[in-house]
XYZ file of C-alpha atoms in Angstrom:
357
model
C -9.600 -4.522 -20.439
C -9.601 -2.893 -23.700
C -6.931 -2.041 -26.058
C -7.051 1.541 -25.711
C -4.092 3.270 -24.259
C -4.541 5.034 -21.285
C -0.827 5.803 -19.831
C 2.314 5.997 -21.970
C 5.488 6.455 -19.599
C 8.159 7.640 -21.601
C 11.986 7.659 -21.017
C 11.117 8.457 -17.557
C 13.733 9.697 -15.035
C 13.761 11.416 -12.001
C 17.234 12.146 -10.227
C 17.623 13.526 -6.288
C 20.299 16.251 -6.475
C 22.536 16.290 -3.415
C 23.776 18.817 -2.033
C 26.928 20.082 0.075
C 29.208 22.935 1.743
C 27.661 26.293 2.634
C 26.819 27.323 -1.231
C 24.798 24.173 -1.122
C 26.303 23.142 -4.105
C 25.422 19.800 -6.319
C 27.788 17.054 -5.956
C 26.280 13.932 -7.301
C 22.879 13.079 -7.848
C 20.579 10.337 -6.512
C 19.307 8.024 -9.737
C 16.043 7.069 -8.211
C 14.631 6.469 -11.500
C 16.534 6.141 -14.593
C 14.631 6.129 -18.160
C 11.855 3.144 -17.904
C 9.332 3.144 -20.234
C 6.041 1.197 -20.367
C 1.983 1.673 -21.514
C -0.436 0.742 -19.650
C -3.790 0.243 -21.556
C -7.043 1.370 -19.762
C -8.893 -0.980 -17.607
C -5.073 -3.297 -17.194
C -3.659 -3.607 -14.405
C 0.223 -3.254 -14.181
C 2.489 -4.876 -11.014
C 5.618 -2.732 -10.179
C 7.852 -4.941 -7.809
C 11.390 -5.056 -6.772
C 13.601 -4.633 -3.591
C 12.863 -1.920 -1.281
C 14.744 1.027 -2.936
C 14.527 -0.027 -6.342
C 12.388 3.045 -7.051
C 8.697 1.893 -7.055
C 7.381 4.513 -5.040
C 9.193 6.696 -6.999
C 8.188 6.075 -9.876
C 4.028 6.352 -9.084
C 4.522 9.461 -7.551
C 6.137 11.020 -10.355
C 4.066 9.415 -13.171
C 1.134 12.038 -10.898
C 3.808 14.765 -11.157
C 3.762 14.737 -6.891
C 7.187 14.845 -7.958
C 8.528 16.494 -10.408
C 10.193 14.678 -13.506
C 13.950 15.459 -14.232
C 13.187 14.259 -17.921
C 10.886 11.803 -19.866
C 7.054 12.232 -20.575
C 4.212 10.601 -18.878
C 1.345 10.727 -21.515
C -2.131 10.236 -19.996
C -4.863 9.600 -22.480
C -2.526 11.941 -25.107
C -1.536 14.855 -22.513
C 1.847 15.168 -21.190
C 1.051 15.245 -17.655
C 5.293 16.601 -17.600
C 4.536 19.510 -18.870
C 1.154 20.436 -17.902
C 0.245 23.796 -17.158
C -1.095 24.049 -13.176
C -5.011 24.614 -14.597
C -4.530 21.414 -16.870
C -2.635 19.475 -14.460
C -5.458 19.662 -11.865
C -8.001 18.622 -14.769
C -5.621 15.672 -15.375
C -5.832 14.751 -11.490
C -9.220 14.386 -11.436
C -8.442 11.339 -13.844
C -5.678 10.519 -11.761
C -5.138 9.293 -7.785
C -2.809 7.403 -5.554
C -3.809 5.110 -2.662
C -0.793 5.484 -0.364
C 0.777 2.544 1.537
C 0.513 3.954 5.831
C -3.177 4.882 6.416
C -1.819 5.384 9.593
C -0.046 8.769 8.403
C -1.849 9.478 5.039
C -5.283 10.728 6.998
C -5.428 14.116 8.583
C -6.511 13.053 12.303
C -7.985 16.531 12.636
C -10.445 15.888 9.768
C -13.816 13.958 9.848
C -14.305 10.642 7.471
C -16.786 13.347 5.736
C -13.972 16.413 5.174
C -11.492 13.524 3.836
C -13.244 11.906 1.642
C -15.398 15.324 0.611
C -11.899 17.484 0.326
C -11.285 16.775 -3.699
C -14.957 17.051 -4.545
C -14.325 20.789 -3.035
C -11.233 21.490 -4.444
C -12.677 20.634 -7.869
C -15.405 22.500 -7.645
C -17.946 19.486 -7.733
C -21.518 20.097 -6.553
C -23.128 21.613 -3.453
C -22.469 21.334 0.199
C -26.200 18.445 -0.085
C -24.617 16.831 -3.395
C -21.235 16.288 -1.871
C -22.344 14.626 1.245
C -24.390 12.502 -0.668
C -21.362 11.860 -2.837
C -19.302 11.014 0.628
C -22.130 8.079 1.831
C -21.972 6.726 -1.924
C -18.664 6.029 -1.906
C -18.578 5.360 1.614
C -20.991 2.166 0.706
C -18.388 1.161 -2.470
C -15.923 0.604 -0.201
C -17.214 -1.283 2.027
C -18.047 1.107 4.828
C -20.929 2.327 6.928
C -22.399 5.617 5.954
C -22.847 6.539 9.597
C -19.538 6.618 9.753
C -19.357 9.851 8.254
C -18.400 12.362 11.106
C -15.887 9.984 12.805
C -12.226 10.487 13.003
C -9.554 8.267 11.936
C -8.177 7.020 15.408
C -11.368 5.665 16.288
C -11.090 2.978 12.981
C -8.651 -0.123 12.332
C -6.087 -0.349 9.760
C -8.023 -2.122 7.351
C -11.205 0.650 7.632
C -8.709 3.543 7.165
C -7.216 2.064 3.937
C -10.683 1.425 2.812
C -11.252 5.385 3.682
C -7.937 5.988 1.684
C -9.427 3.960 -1.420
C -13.040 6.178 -0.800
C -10.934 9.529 -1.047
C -9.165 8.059 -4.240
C -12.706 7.049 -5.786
C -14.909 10.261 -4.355
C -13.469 11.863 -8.086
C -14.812 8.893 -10.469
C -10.894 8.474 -11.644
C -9.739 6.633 -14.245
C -6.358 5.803 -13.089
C -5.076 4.809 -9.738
C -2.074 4.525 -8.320
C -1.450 2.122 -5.959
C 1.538 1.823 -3.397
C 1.877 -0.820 -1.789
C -1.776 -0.669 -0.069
C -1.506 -3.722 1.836
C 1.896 -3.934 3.140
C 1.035 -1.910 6.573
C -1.858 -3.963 7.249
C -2.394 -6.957 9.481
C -2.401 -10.194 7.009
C -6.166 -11.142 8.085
C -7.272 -7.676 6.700
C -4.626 -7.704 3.109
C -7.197 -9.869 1.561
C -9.936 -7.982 2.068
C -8.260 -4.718 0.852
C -7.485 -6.701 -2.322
C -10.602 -8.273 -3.049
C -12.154 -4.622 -2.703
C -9.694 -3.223 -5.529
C -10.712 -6.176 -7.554
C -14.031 -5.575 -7.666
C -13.820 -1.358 -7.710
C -11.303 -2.416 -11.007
C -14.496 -4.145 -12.650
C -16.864 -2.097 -11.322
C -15.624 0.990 -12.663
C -13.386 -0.190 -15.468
C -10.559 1.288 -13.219
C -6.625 1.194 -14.403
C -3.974 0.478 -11.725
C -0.155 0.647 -11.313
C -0.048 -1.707 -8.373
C 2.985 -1.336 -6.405
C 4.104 -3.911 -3.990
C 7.401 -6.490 -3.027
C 4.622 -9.064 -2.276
C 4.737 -10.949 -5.492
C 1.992 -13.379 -4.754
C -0.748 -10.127 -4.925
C 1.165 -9.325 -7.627
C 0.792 -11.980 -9.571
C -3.219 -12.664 -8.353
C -4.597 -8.752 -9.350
C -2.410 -7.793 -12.248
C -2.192 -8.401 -16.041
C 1.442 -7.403 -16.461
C 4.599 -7.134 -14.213
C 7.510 -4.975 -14.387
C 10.676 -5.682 -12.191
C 12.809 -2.863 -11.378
C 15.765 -3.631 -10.226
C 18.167 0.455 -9.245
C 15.893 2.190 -10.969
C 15.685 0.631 -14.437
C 13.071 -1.901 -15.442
C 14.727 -6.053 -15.598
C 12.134 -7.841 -16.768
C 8.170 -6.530 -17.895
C 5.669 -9.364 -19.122
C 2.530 -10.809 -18.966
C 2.215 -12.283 -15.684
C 1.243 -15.428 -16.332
C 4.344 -15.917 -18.526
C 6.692 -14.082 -16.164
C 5.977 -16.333 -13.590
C 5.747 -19.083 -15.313
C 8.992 -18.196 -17.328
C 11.327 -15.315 -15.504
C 13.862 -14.578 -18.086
C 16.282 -12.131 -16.147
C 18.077 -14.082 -13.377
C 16.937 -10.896 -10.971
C 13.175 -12.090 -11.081
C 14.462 -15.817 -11.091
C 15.643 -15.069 -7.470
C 12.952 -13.063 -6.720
C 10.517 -15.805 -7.745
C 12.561 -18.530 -6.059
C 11.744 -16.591 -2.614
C 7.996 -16.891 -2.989
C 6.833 -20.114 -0.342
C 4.326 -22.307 -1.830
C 3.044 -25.513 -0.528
C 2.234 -26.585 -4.019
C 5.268 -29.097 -4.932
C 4.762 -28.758 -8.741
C 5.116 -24.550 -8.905
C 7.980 -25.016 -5.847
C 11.261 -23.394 -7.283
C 15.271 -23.922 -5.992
C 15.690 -21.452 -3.906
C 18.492 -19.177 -5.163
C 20.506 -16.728 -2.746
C 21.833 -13.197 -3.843
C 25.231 -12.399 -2.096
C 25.847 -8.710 -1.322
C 23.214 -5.352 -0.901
C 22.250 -3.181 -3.396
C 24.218 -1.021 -5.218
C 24.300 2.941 -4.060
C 21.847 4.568 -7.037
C 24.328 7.473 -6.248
C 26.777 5.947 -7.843
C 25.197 2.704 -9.889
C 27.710 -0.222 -11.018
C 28.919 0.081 -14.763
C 27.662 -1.991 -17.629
C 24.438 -4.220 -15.917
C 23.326 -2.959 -12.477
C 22.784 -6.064 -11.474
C 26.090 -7.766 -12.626
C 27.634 -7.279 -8.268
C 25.189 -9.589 -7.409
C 24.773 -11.962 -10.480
C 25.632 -15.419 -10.298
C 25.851 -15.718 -14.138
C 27.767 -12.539 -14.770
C 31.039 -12.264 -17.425
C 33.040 -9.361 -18.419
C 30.798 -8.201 -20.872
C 27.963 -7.144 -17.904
C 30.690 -5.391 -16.209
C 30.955 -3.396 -19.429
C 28.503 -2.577 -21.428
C 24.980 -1.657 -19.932
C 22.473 -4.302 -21.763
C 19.514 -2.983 -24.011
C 15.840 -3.908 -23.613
C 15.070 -6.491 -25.884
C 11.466 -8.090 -26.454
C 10.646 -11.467 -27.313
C 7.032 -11.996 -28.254
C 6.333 -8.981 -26.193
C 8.115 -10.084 -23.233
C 10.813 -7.478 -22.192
C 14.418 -7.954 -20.867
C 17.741 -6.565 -20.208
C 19.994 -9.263 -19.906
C 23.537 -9.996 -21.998
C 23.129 -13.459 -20.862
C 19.516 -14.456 -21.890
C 20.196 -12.300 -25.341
C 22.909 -14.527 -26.177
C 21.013 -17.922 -24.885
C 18.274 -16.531 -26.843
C 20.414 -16.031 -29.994
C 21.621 -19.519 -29.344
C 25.435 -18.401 -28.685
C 25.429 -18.853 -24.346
C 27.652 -20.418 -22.621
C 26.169 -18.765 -19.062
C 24.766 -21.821 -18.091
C 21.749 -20.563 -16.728
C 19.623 -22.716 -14.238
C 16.330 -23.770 -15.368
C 13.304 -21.874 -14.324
C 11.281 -24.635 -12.198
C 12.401 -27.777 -10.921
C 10.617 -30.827 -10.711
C 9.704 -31.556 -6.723
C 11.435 -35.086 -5.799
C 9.482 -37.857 -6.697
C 8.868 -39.500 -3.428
C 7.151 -36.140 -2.404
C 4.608 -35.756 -4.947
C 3.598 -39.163 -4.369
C 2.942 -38.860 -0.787
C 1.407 -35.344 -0.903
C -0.522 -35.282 -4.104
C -0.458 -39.107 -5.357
C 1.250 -37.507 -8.580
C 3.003 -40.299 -10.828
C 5.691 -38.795 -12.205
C 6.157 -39.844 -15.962
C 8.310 -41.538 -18.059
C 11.724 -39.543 -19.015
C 11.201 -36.681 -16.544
């Protein structure tokens, strides 16, 4: 990973208008995505997790301009892919793919493994009918897949071999930037390690840059450098991972976190339950979006909307951690990790605990 910057999301939104009555007229919009910012520096890898809903999906597709941004830029190595022009946006996509999450539906079943996988190297105008086949059994091999392969369908593969296909139409273009939703989360959990593994190694290979998008926040945590939480469309919490898991700030990824099993006693967290569903994003709660479902939350999150604040580059948006932070809380927030009982980690690790706790 370098320190170059690749992607600069800017202010980002992207709003659903909905529409009624027989002049089809707007009446409220859905707030899918609601002004997140981040960078993402070439070769990194950023997580995107949250609830199903949040706006993860969302947000990849629209950072590729397969939907169209209601306002905010999305700079990709200096261009504004917002307000490309159609010739310059399809330059910019050769730099840019998405690995969608159902391989199931995200393959033509009419086409060949060959006219997949060969379809952007013809729409881009790259090499002759000899040099893209070639290029089609190249990538076939990255991935992890048998050249012969080549003129079979999709039906006749298994989950995991049509994602890898997915991943070889992605790569057939020598992209810089990938998105990635939620790759694994339709496969079978003997095959999600394999998947992963592969985008590891494609990631060094190639010096690749994700946006991994996923609820599975062990994967998270084991492929990327940096996690955002979006919680209703805005971003929570964004850190390095290491220190957001080792240190969740916003009491959104605390229960998040808390849900993760482990059988490792000394990384095992209290389990904390949210009451209630989430909000509508037609019609988001005042002040903090989370503050409904907040165990912590005072008047002051049911009024005013919190800022994102940074602390040794680790972002927040929290009244209650600013003011712990600022050493004025009286939120009485729980601690982040909890020491196992004692008799446990003697009889499953031989662990002495020591003196004062």
């Amino acid at each position: 990973m370098t320190n170059n910057l690749l992607l600069n999301v800017v202010n980002l939104r992207k709003y659903f208008p909905i529409r009624k009555g027989l002049l089809s007229r707007v009446t409220a919009h859905v707030q899918a995505v609601d002004d997140i910012s981040f960078p993402i520096r070439q070769g990194e890898t950023l997580g995107l997790v949250g609830e199903s809903g949040c706006g993860k999906t969302t947000t990849g597709r629209t950072i590729l301009r397969l939907l169209e941004p209601t306002a905010g830029r999305v700079e990709f190595d200096g261009k504004d892919v917002a307000t490309a022009g159609a010739a310059e946006l399809r330059r910019l996509r050769r730099d840019m793919q998405i690995v969608f999450q159902d391989p199931f539906s995200s393959l033509n079943p009419r086409m060949t493994i060959k006219g997949i996988v060969e379809e952007g190297l013809i729409i881009h105008r790259l090499g002759d009918r000899n040099e893209r086949a070639e290029k089609v059994r190249e990538t076939l091999r990255q991935v992890g897949l048998d050249p012969s392969y080549i003129n079979r369908y999709p039906h006749e593969f298994s989950g995991g071999q049509r994602q890898r296909v997915s991943v070889a139409r992605a790569l057939a273009l020598n992209p810089r930037f990938m998105v990635l939703d939620e790759p694994i989360s339709a496969l079978d959990v003997s095959i999600q390690s394999q998947i992963i593994n592969l985008l590891v190694e494609l990631r060094e290979k190639f010096g690749l840059t994700y946006l991994f998008i996923s609820h599975d926040l062990s994967v998270v945590e084991y492929i990327s450098d940096r996690v955002a939480v979006m919680y209703l469309g805005e971003i929570a919490e964004m850190a390095k991972s290491e220190e957001l898991y080792a240190n969740p700030l916003h009491p959104y990824t605390q229960v998040l976190l808390s849900s993760i099993p482990t059988m490792d006693p000394l990384r095992r967290r209290k389990r904390i339950i949210l009451q209630g569903d989430v909000p509508s994003p037609i019609n988001p709660p005042s002040g903090c979006r989370f503050h409904p479902r907040c165990p912590w939350a005072k008047e002051v999150c049911r009024r005013q909307t919190p800022k994102l604040l940074a602390i040794d580059g680790h972002q927040f948006r929290c009244h209650a951690v600013e003011k712990e932070q600022m050493g004025e809380g009286d939120y009485e927030l729980p601690k982040q990790r909890t020491l196992p009982d004692e008799a446990l980690l003697k009889s499953t690790v031989g662990f002495e605990v020591p003196a004062g706790g």
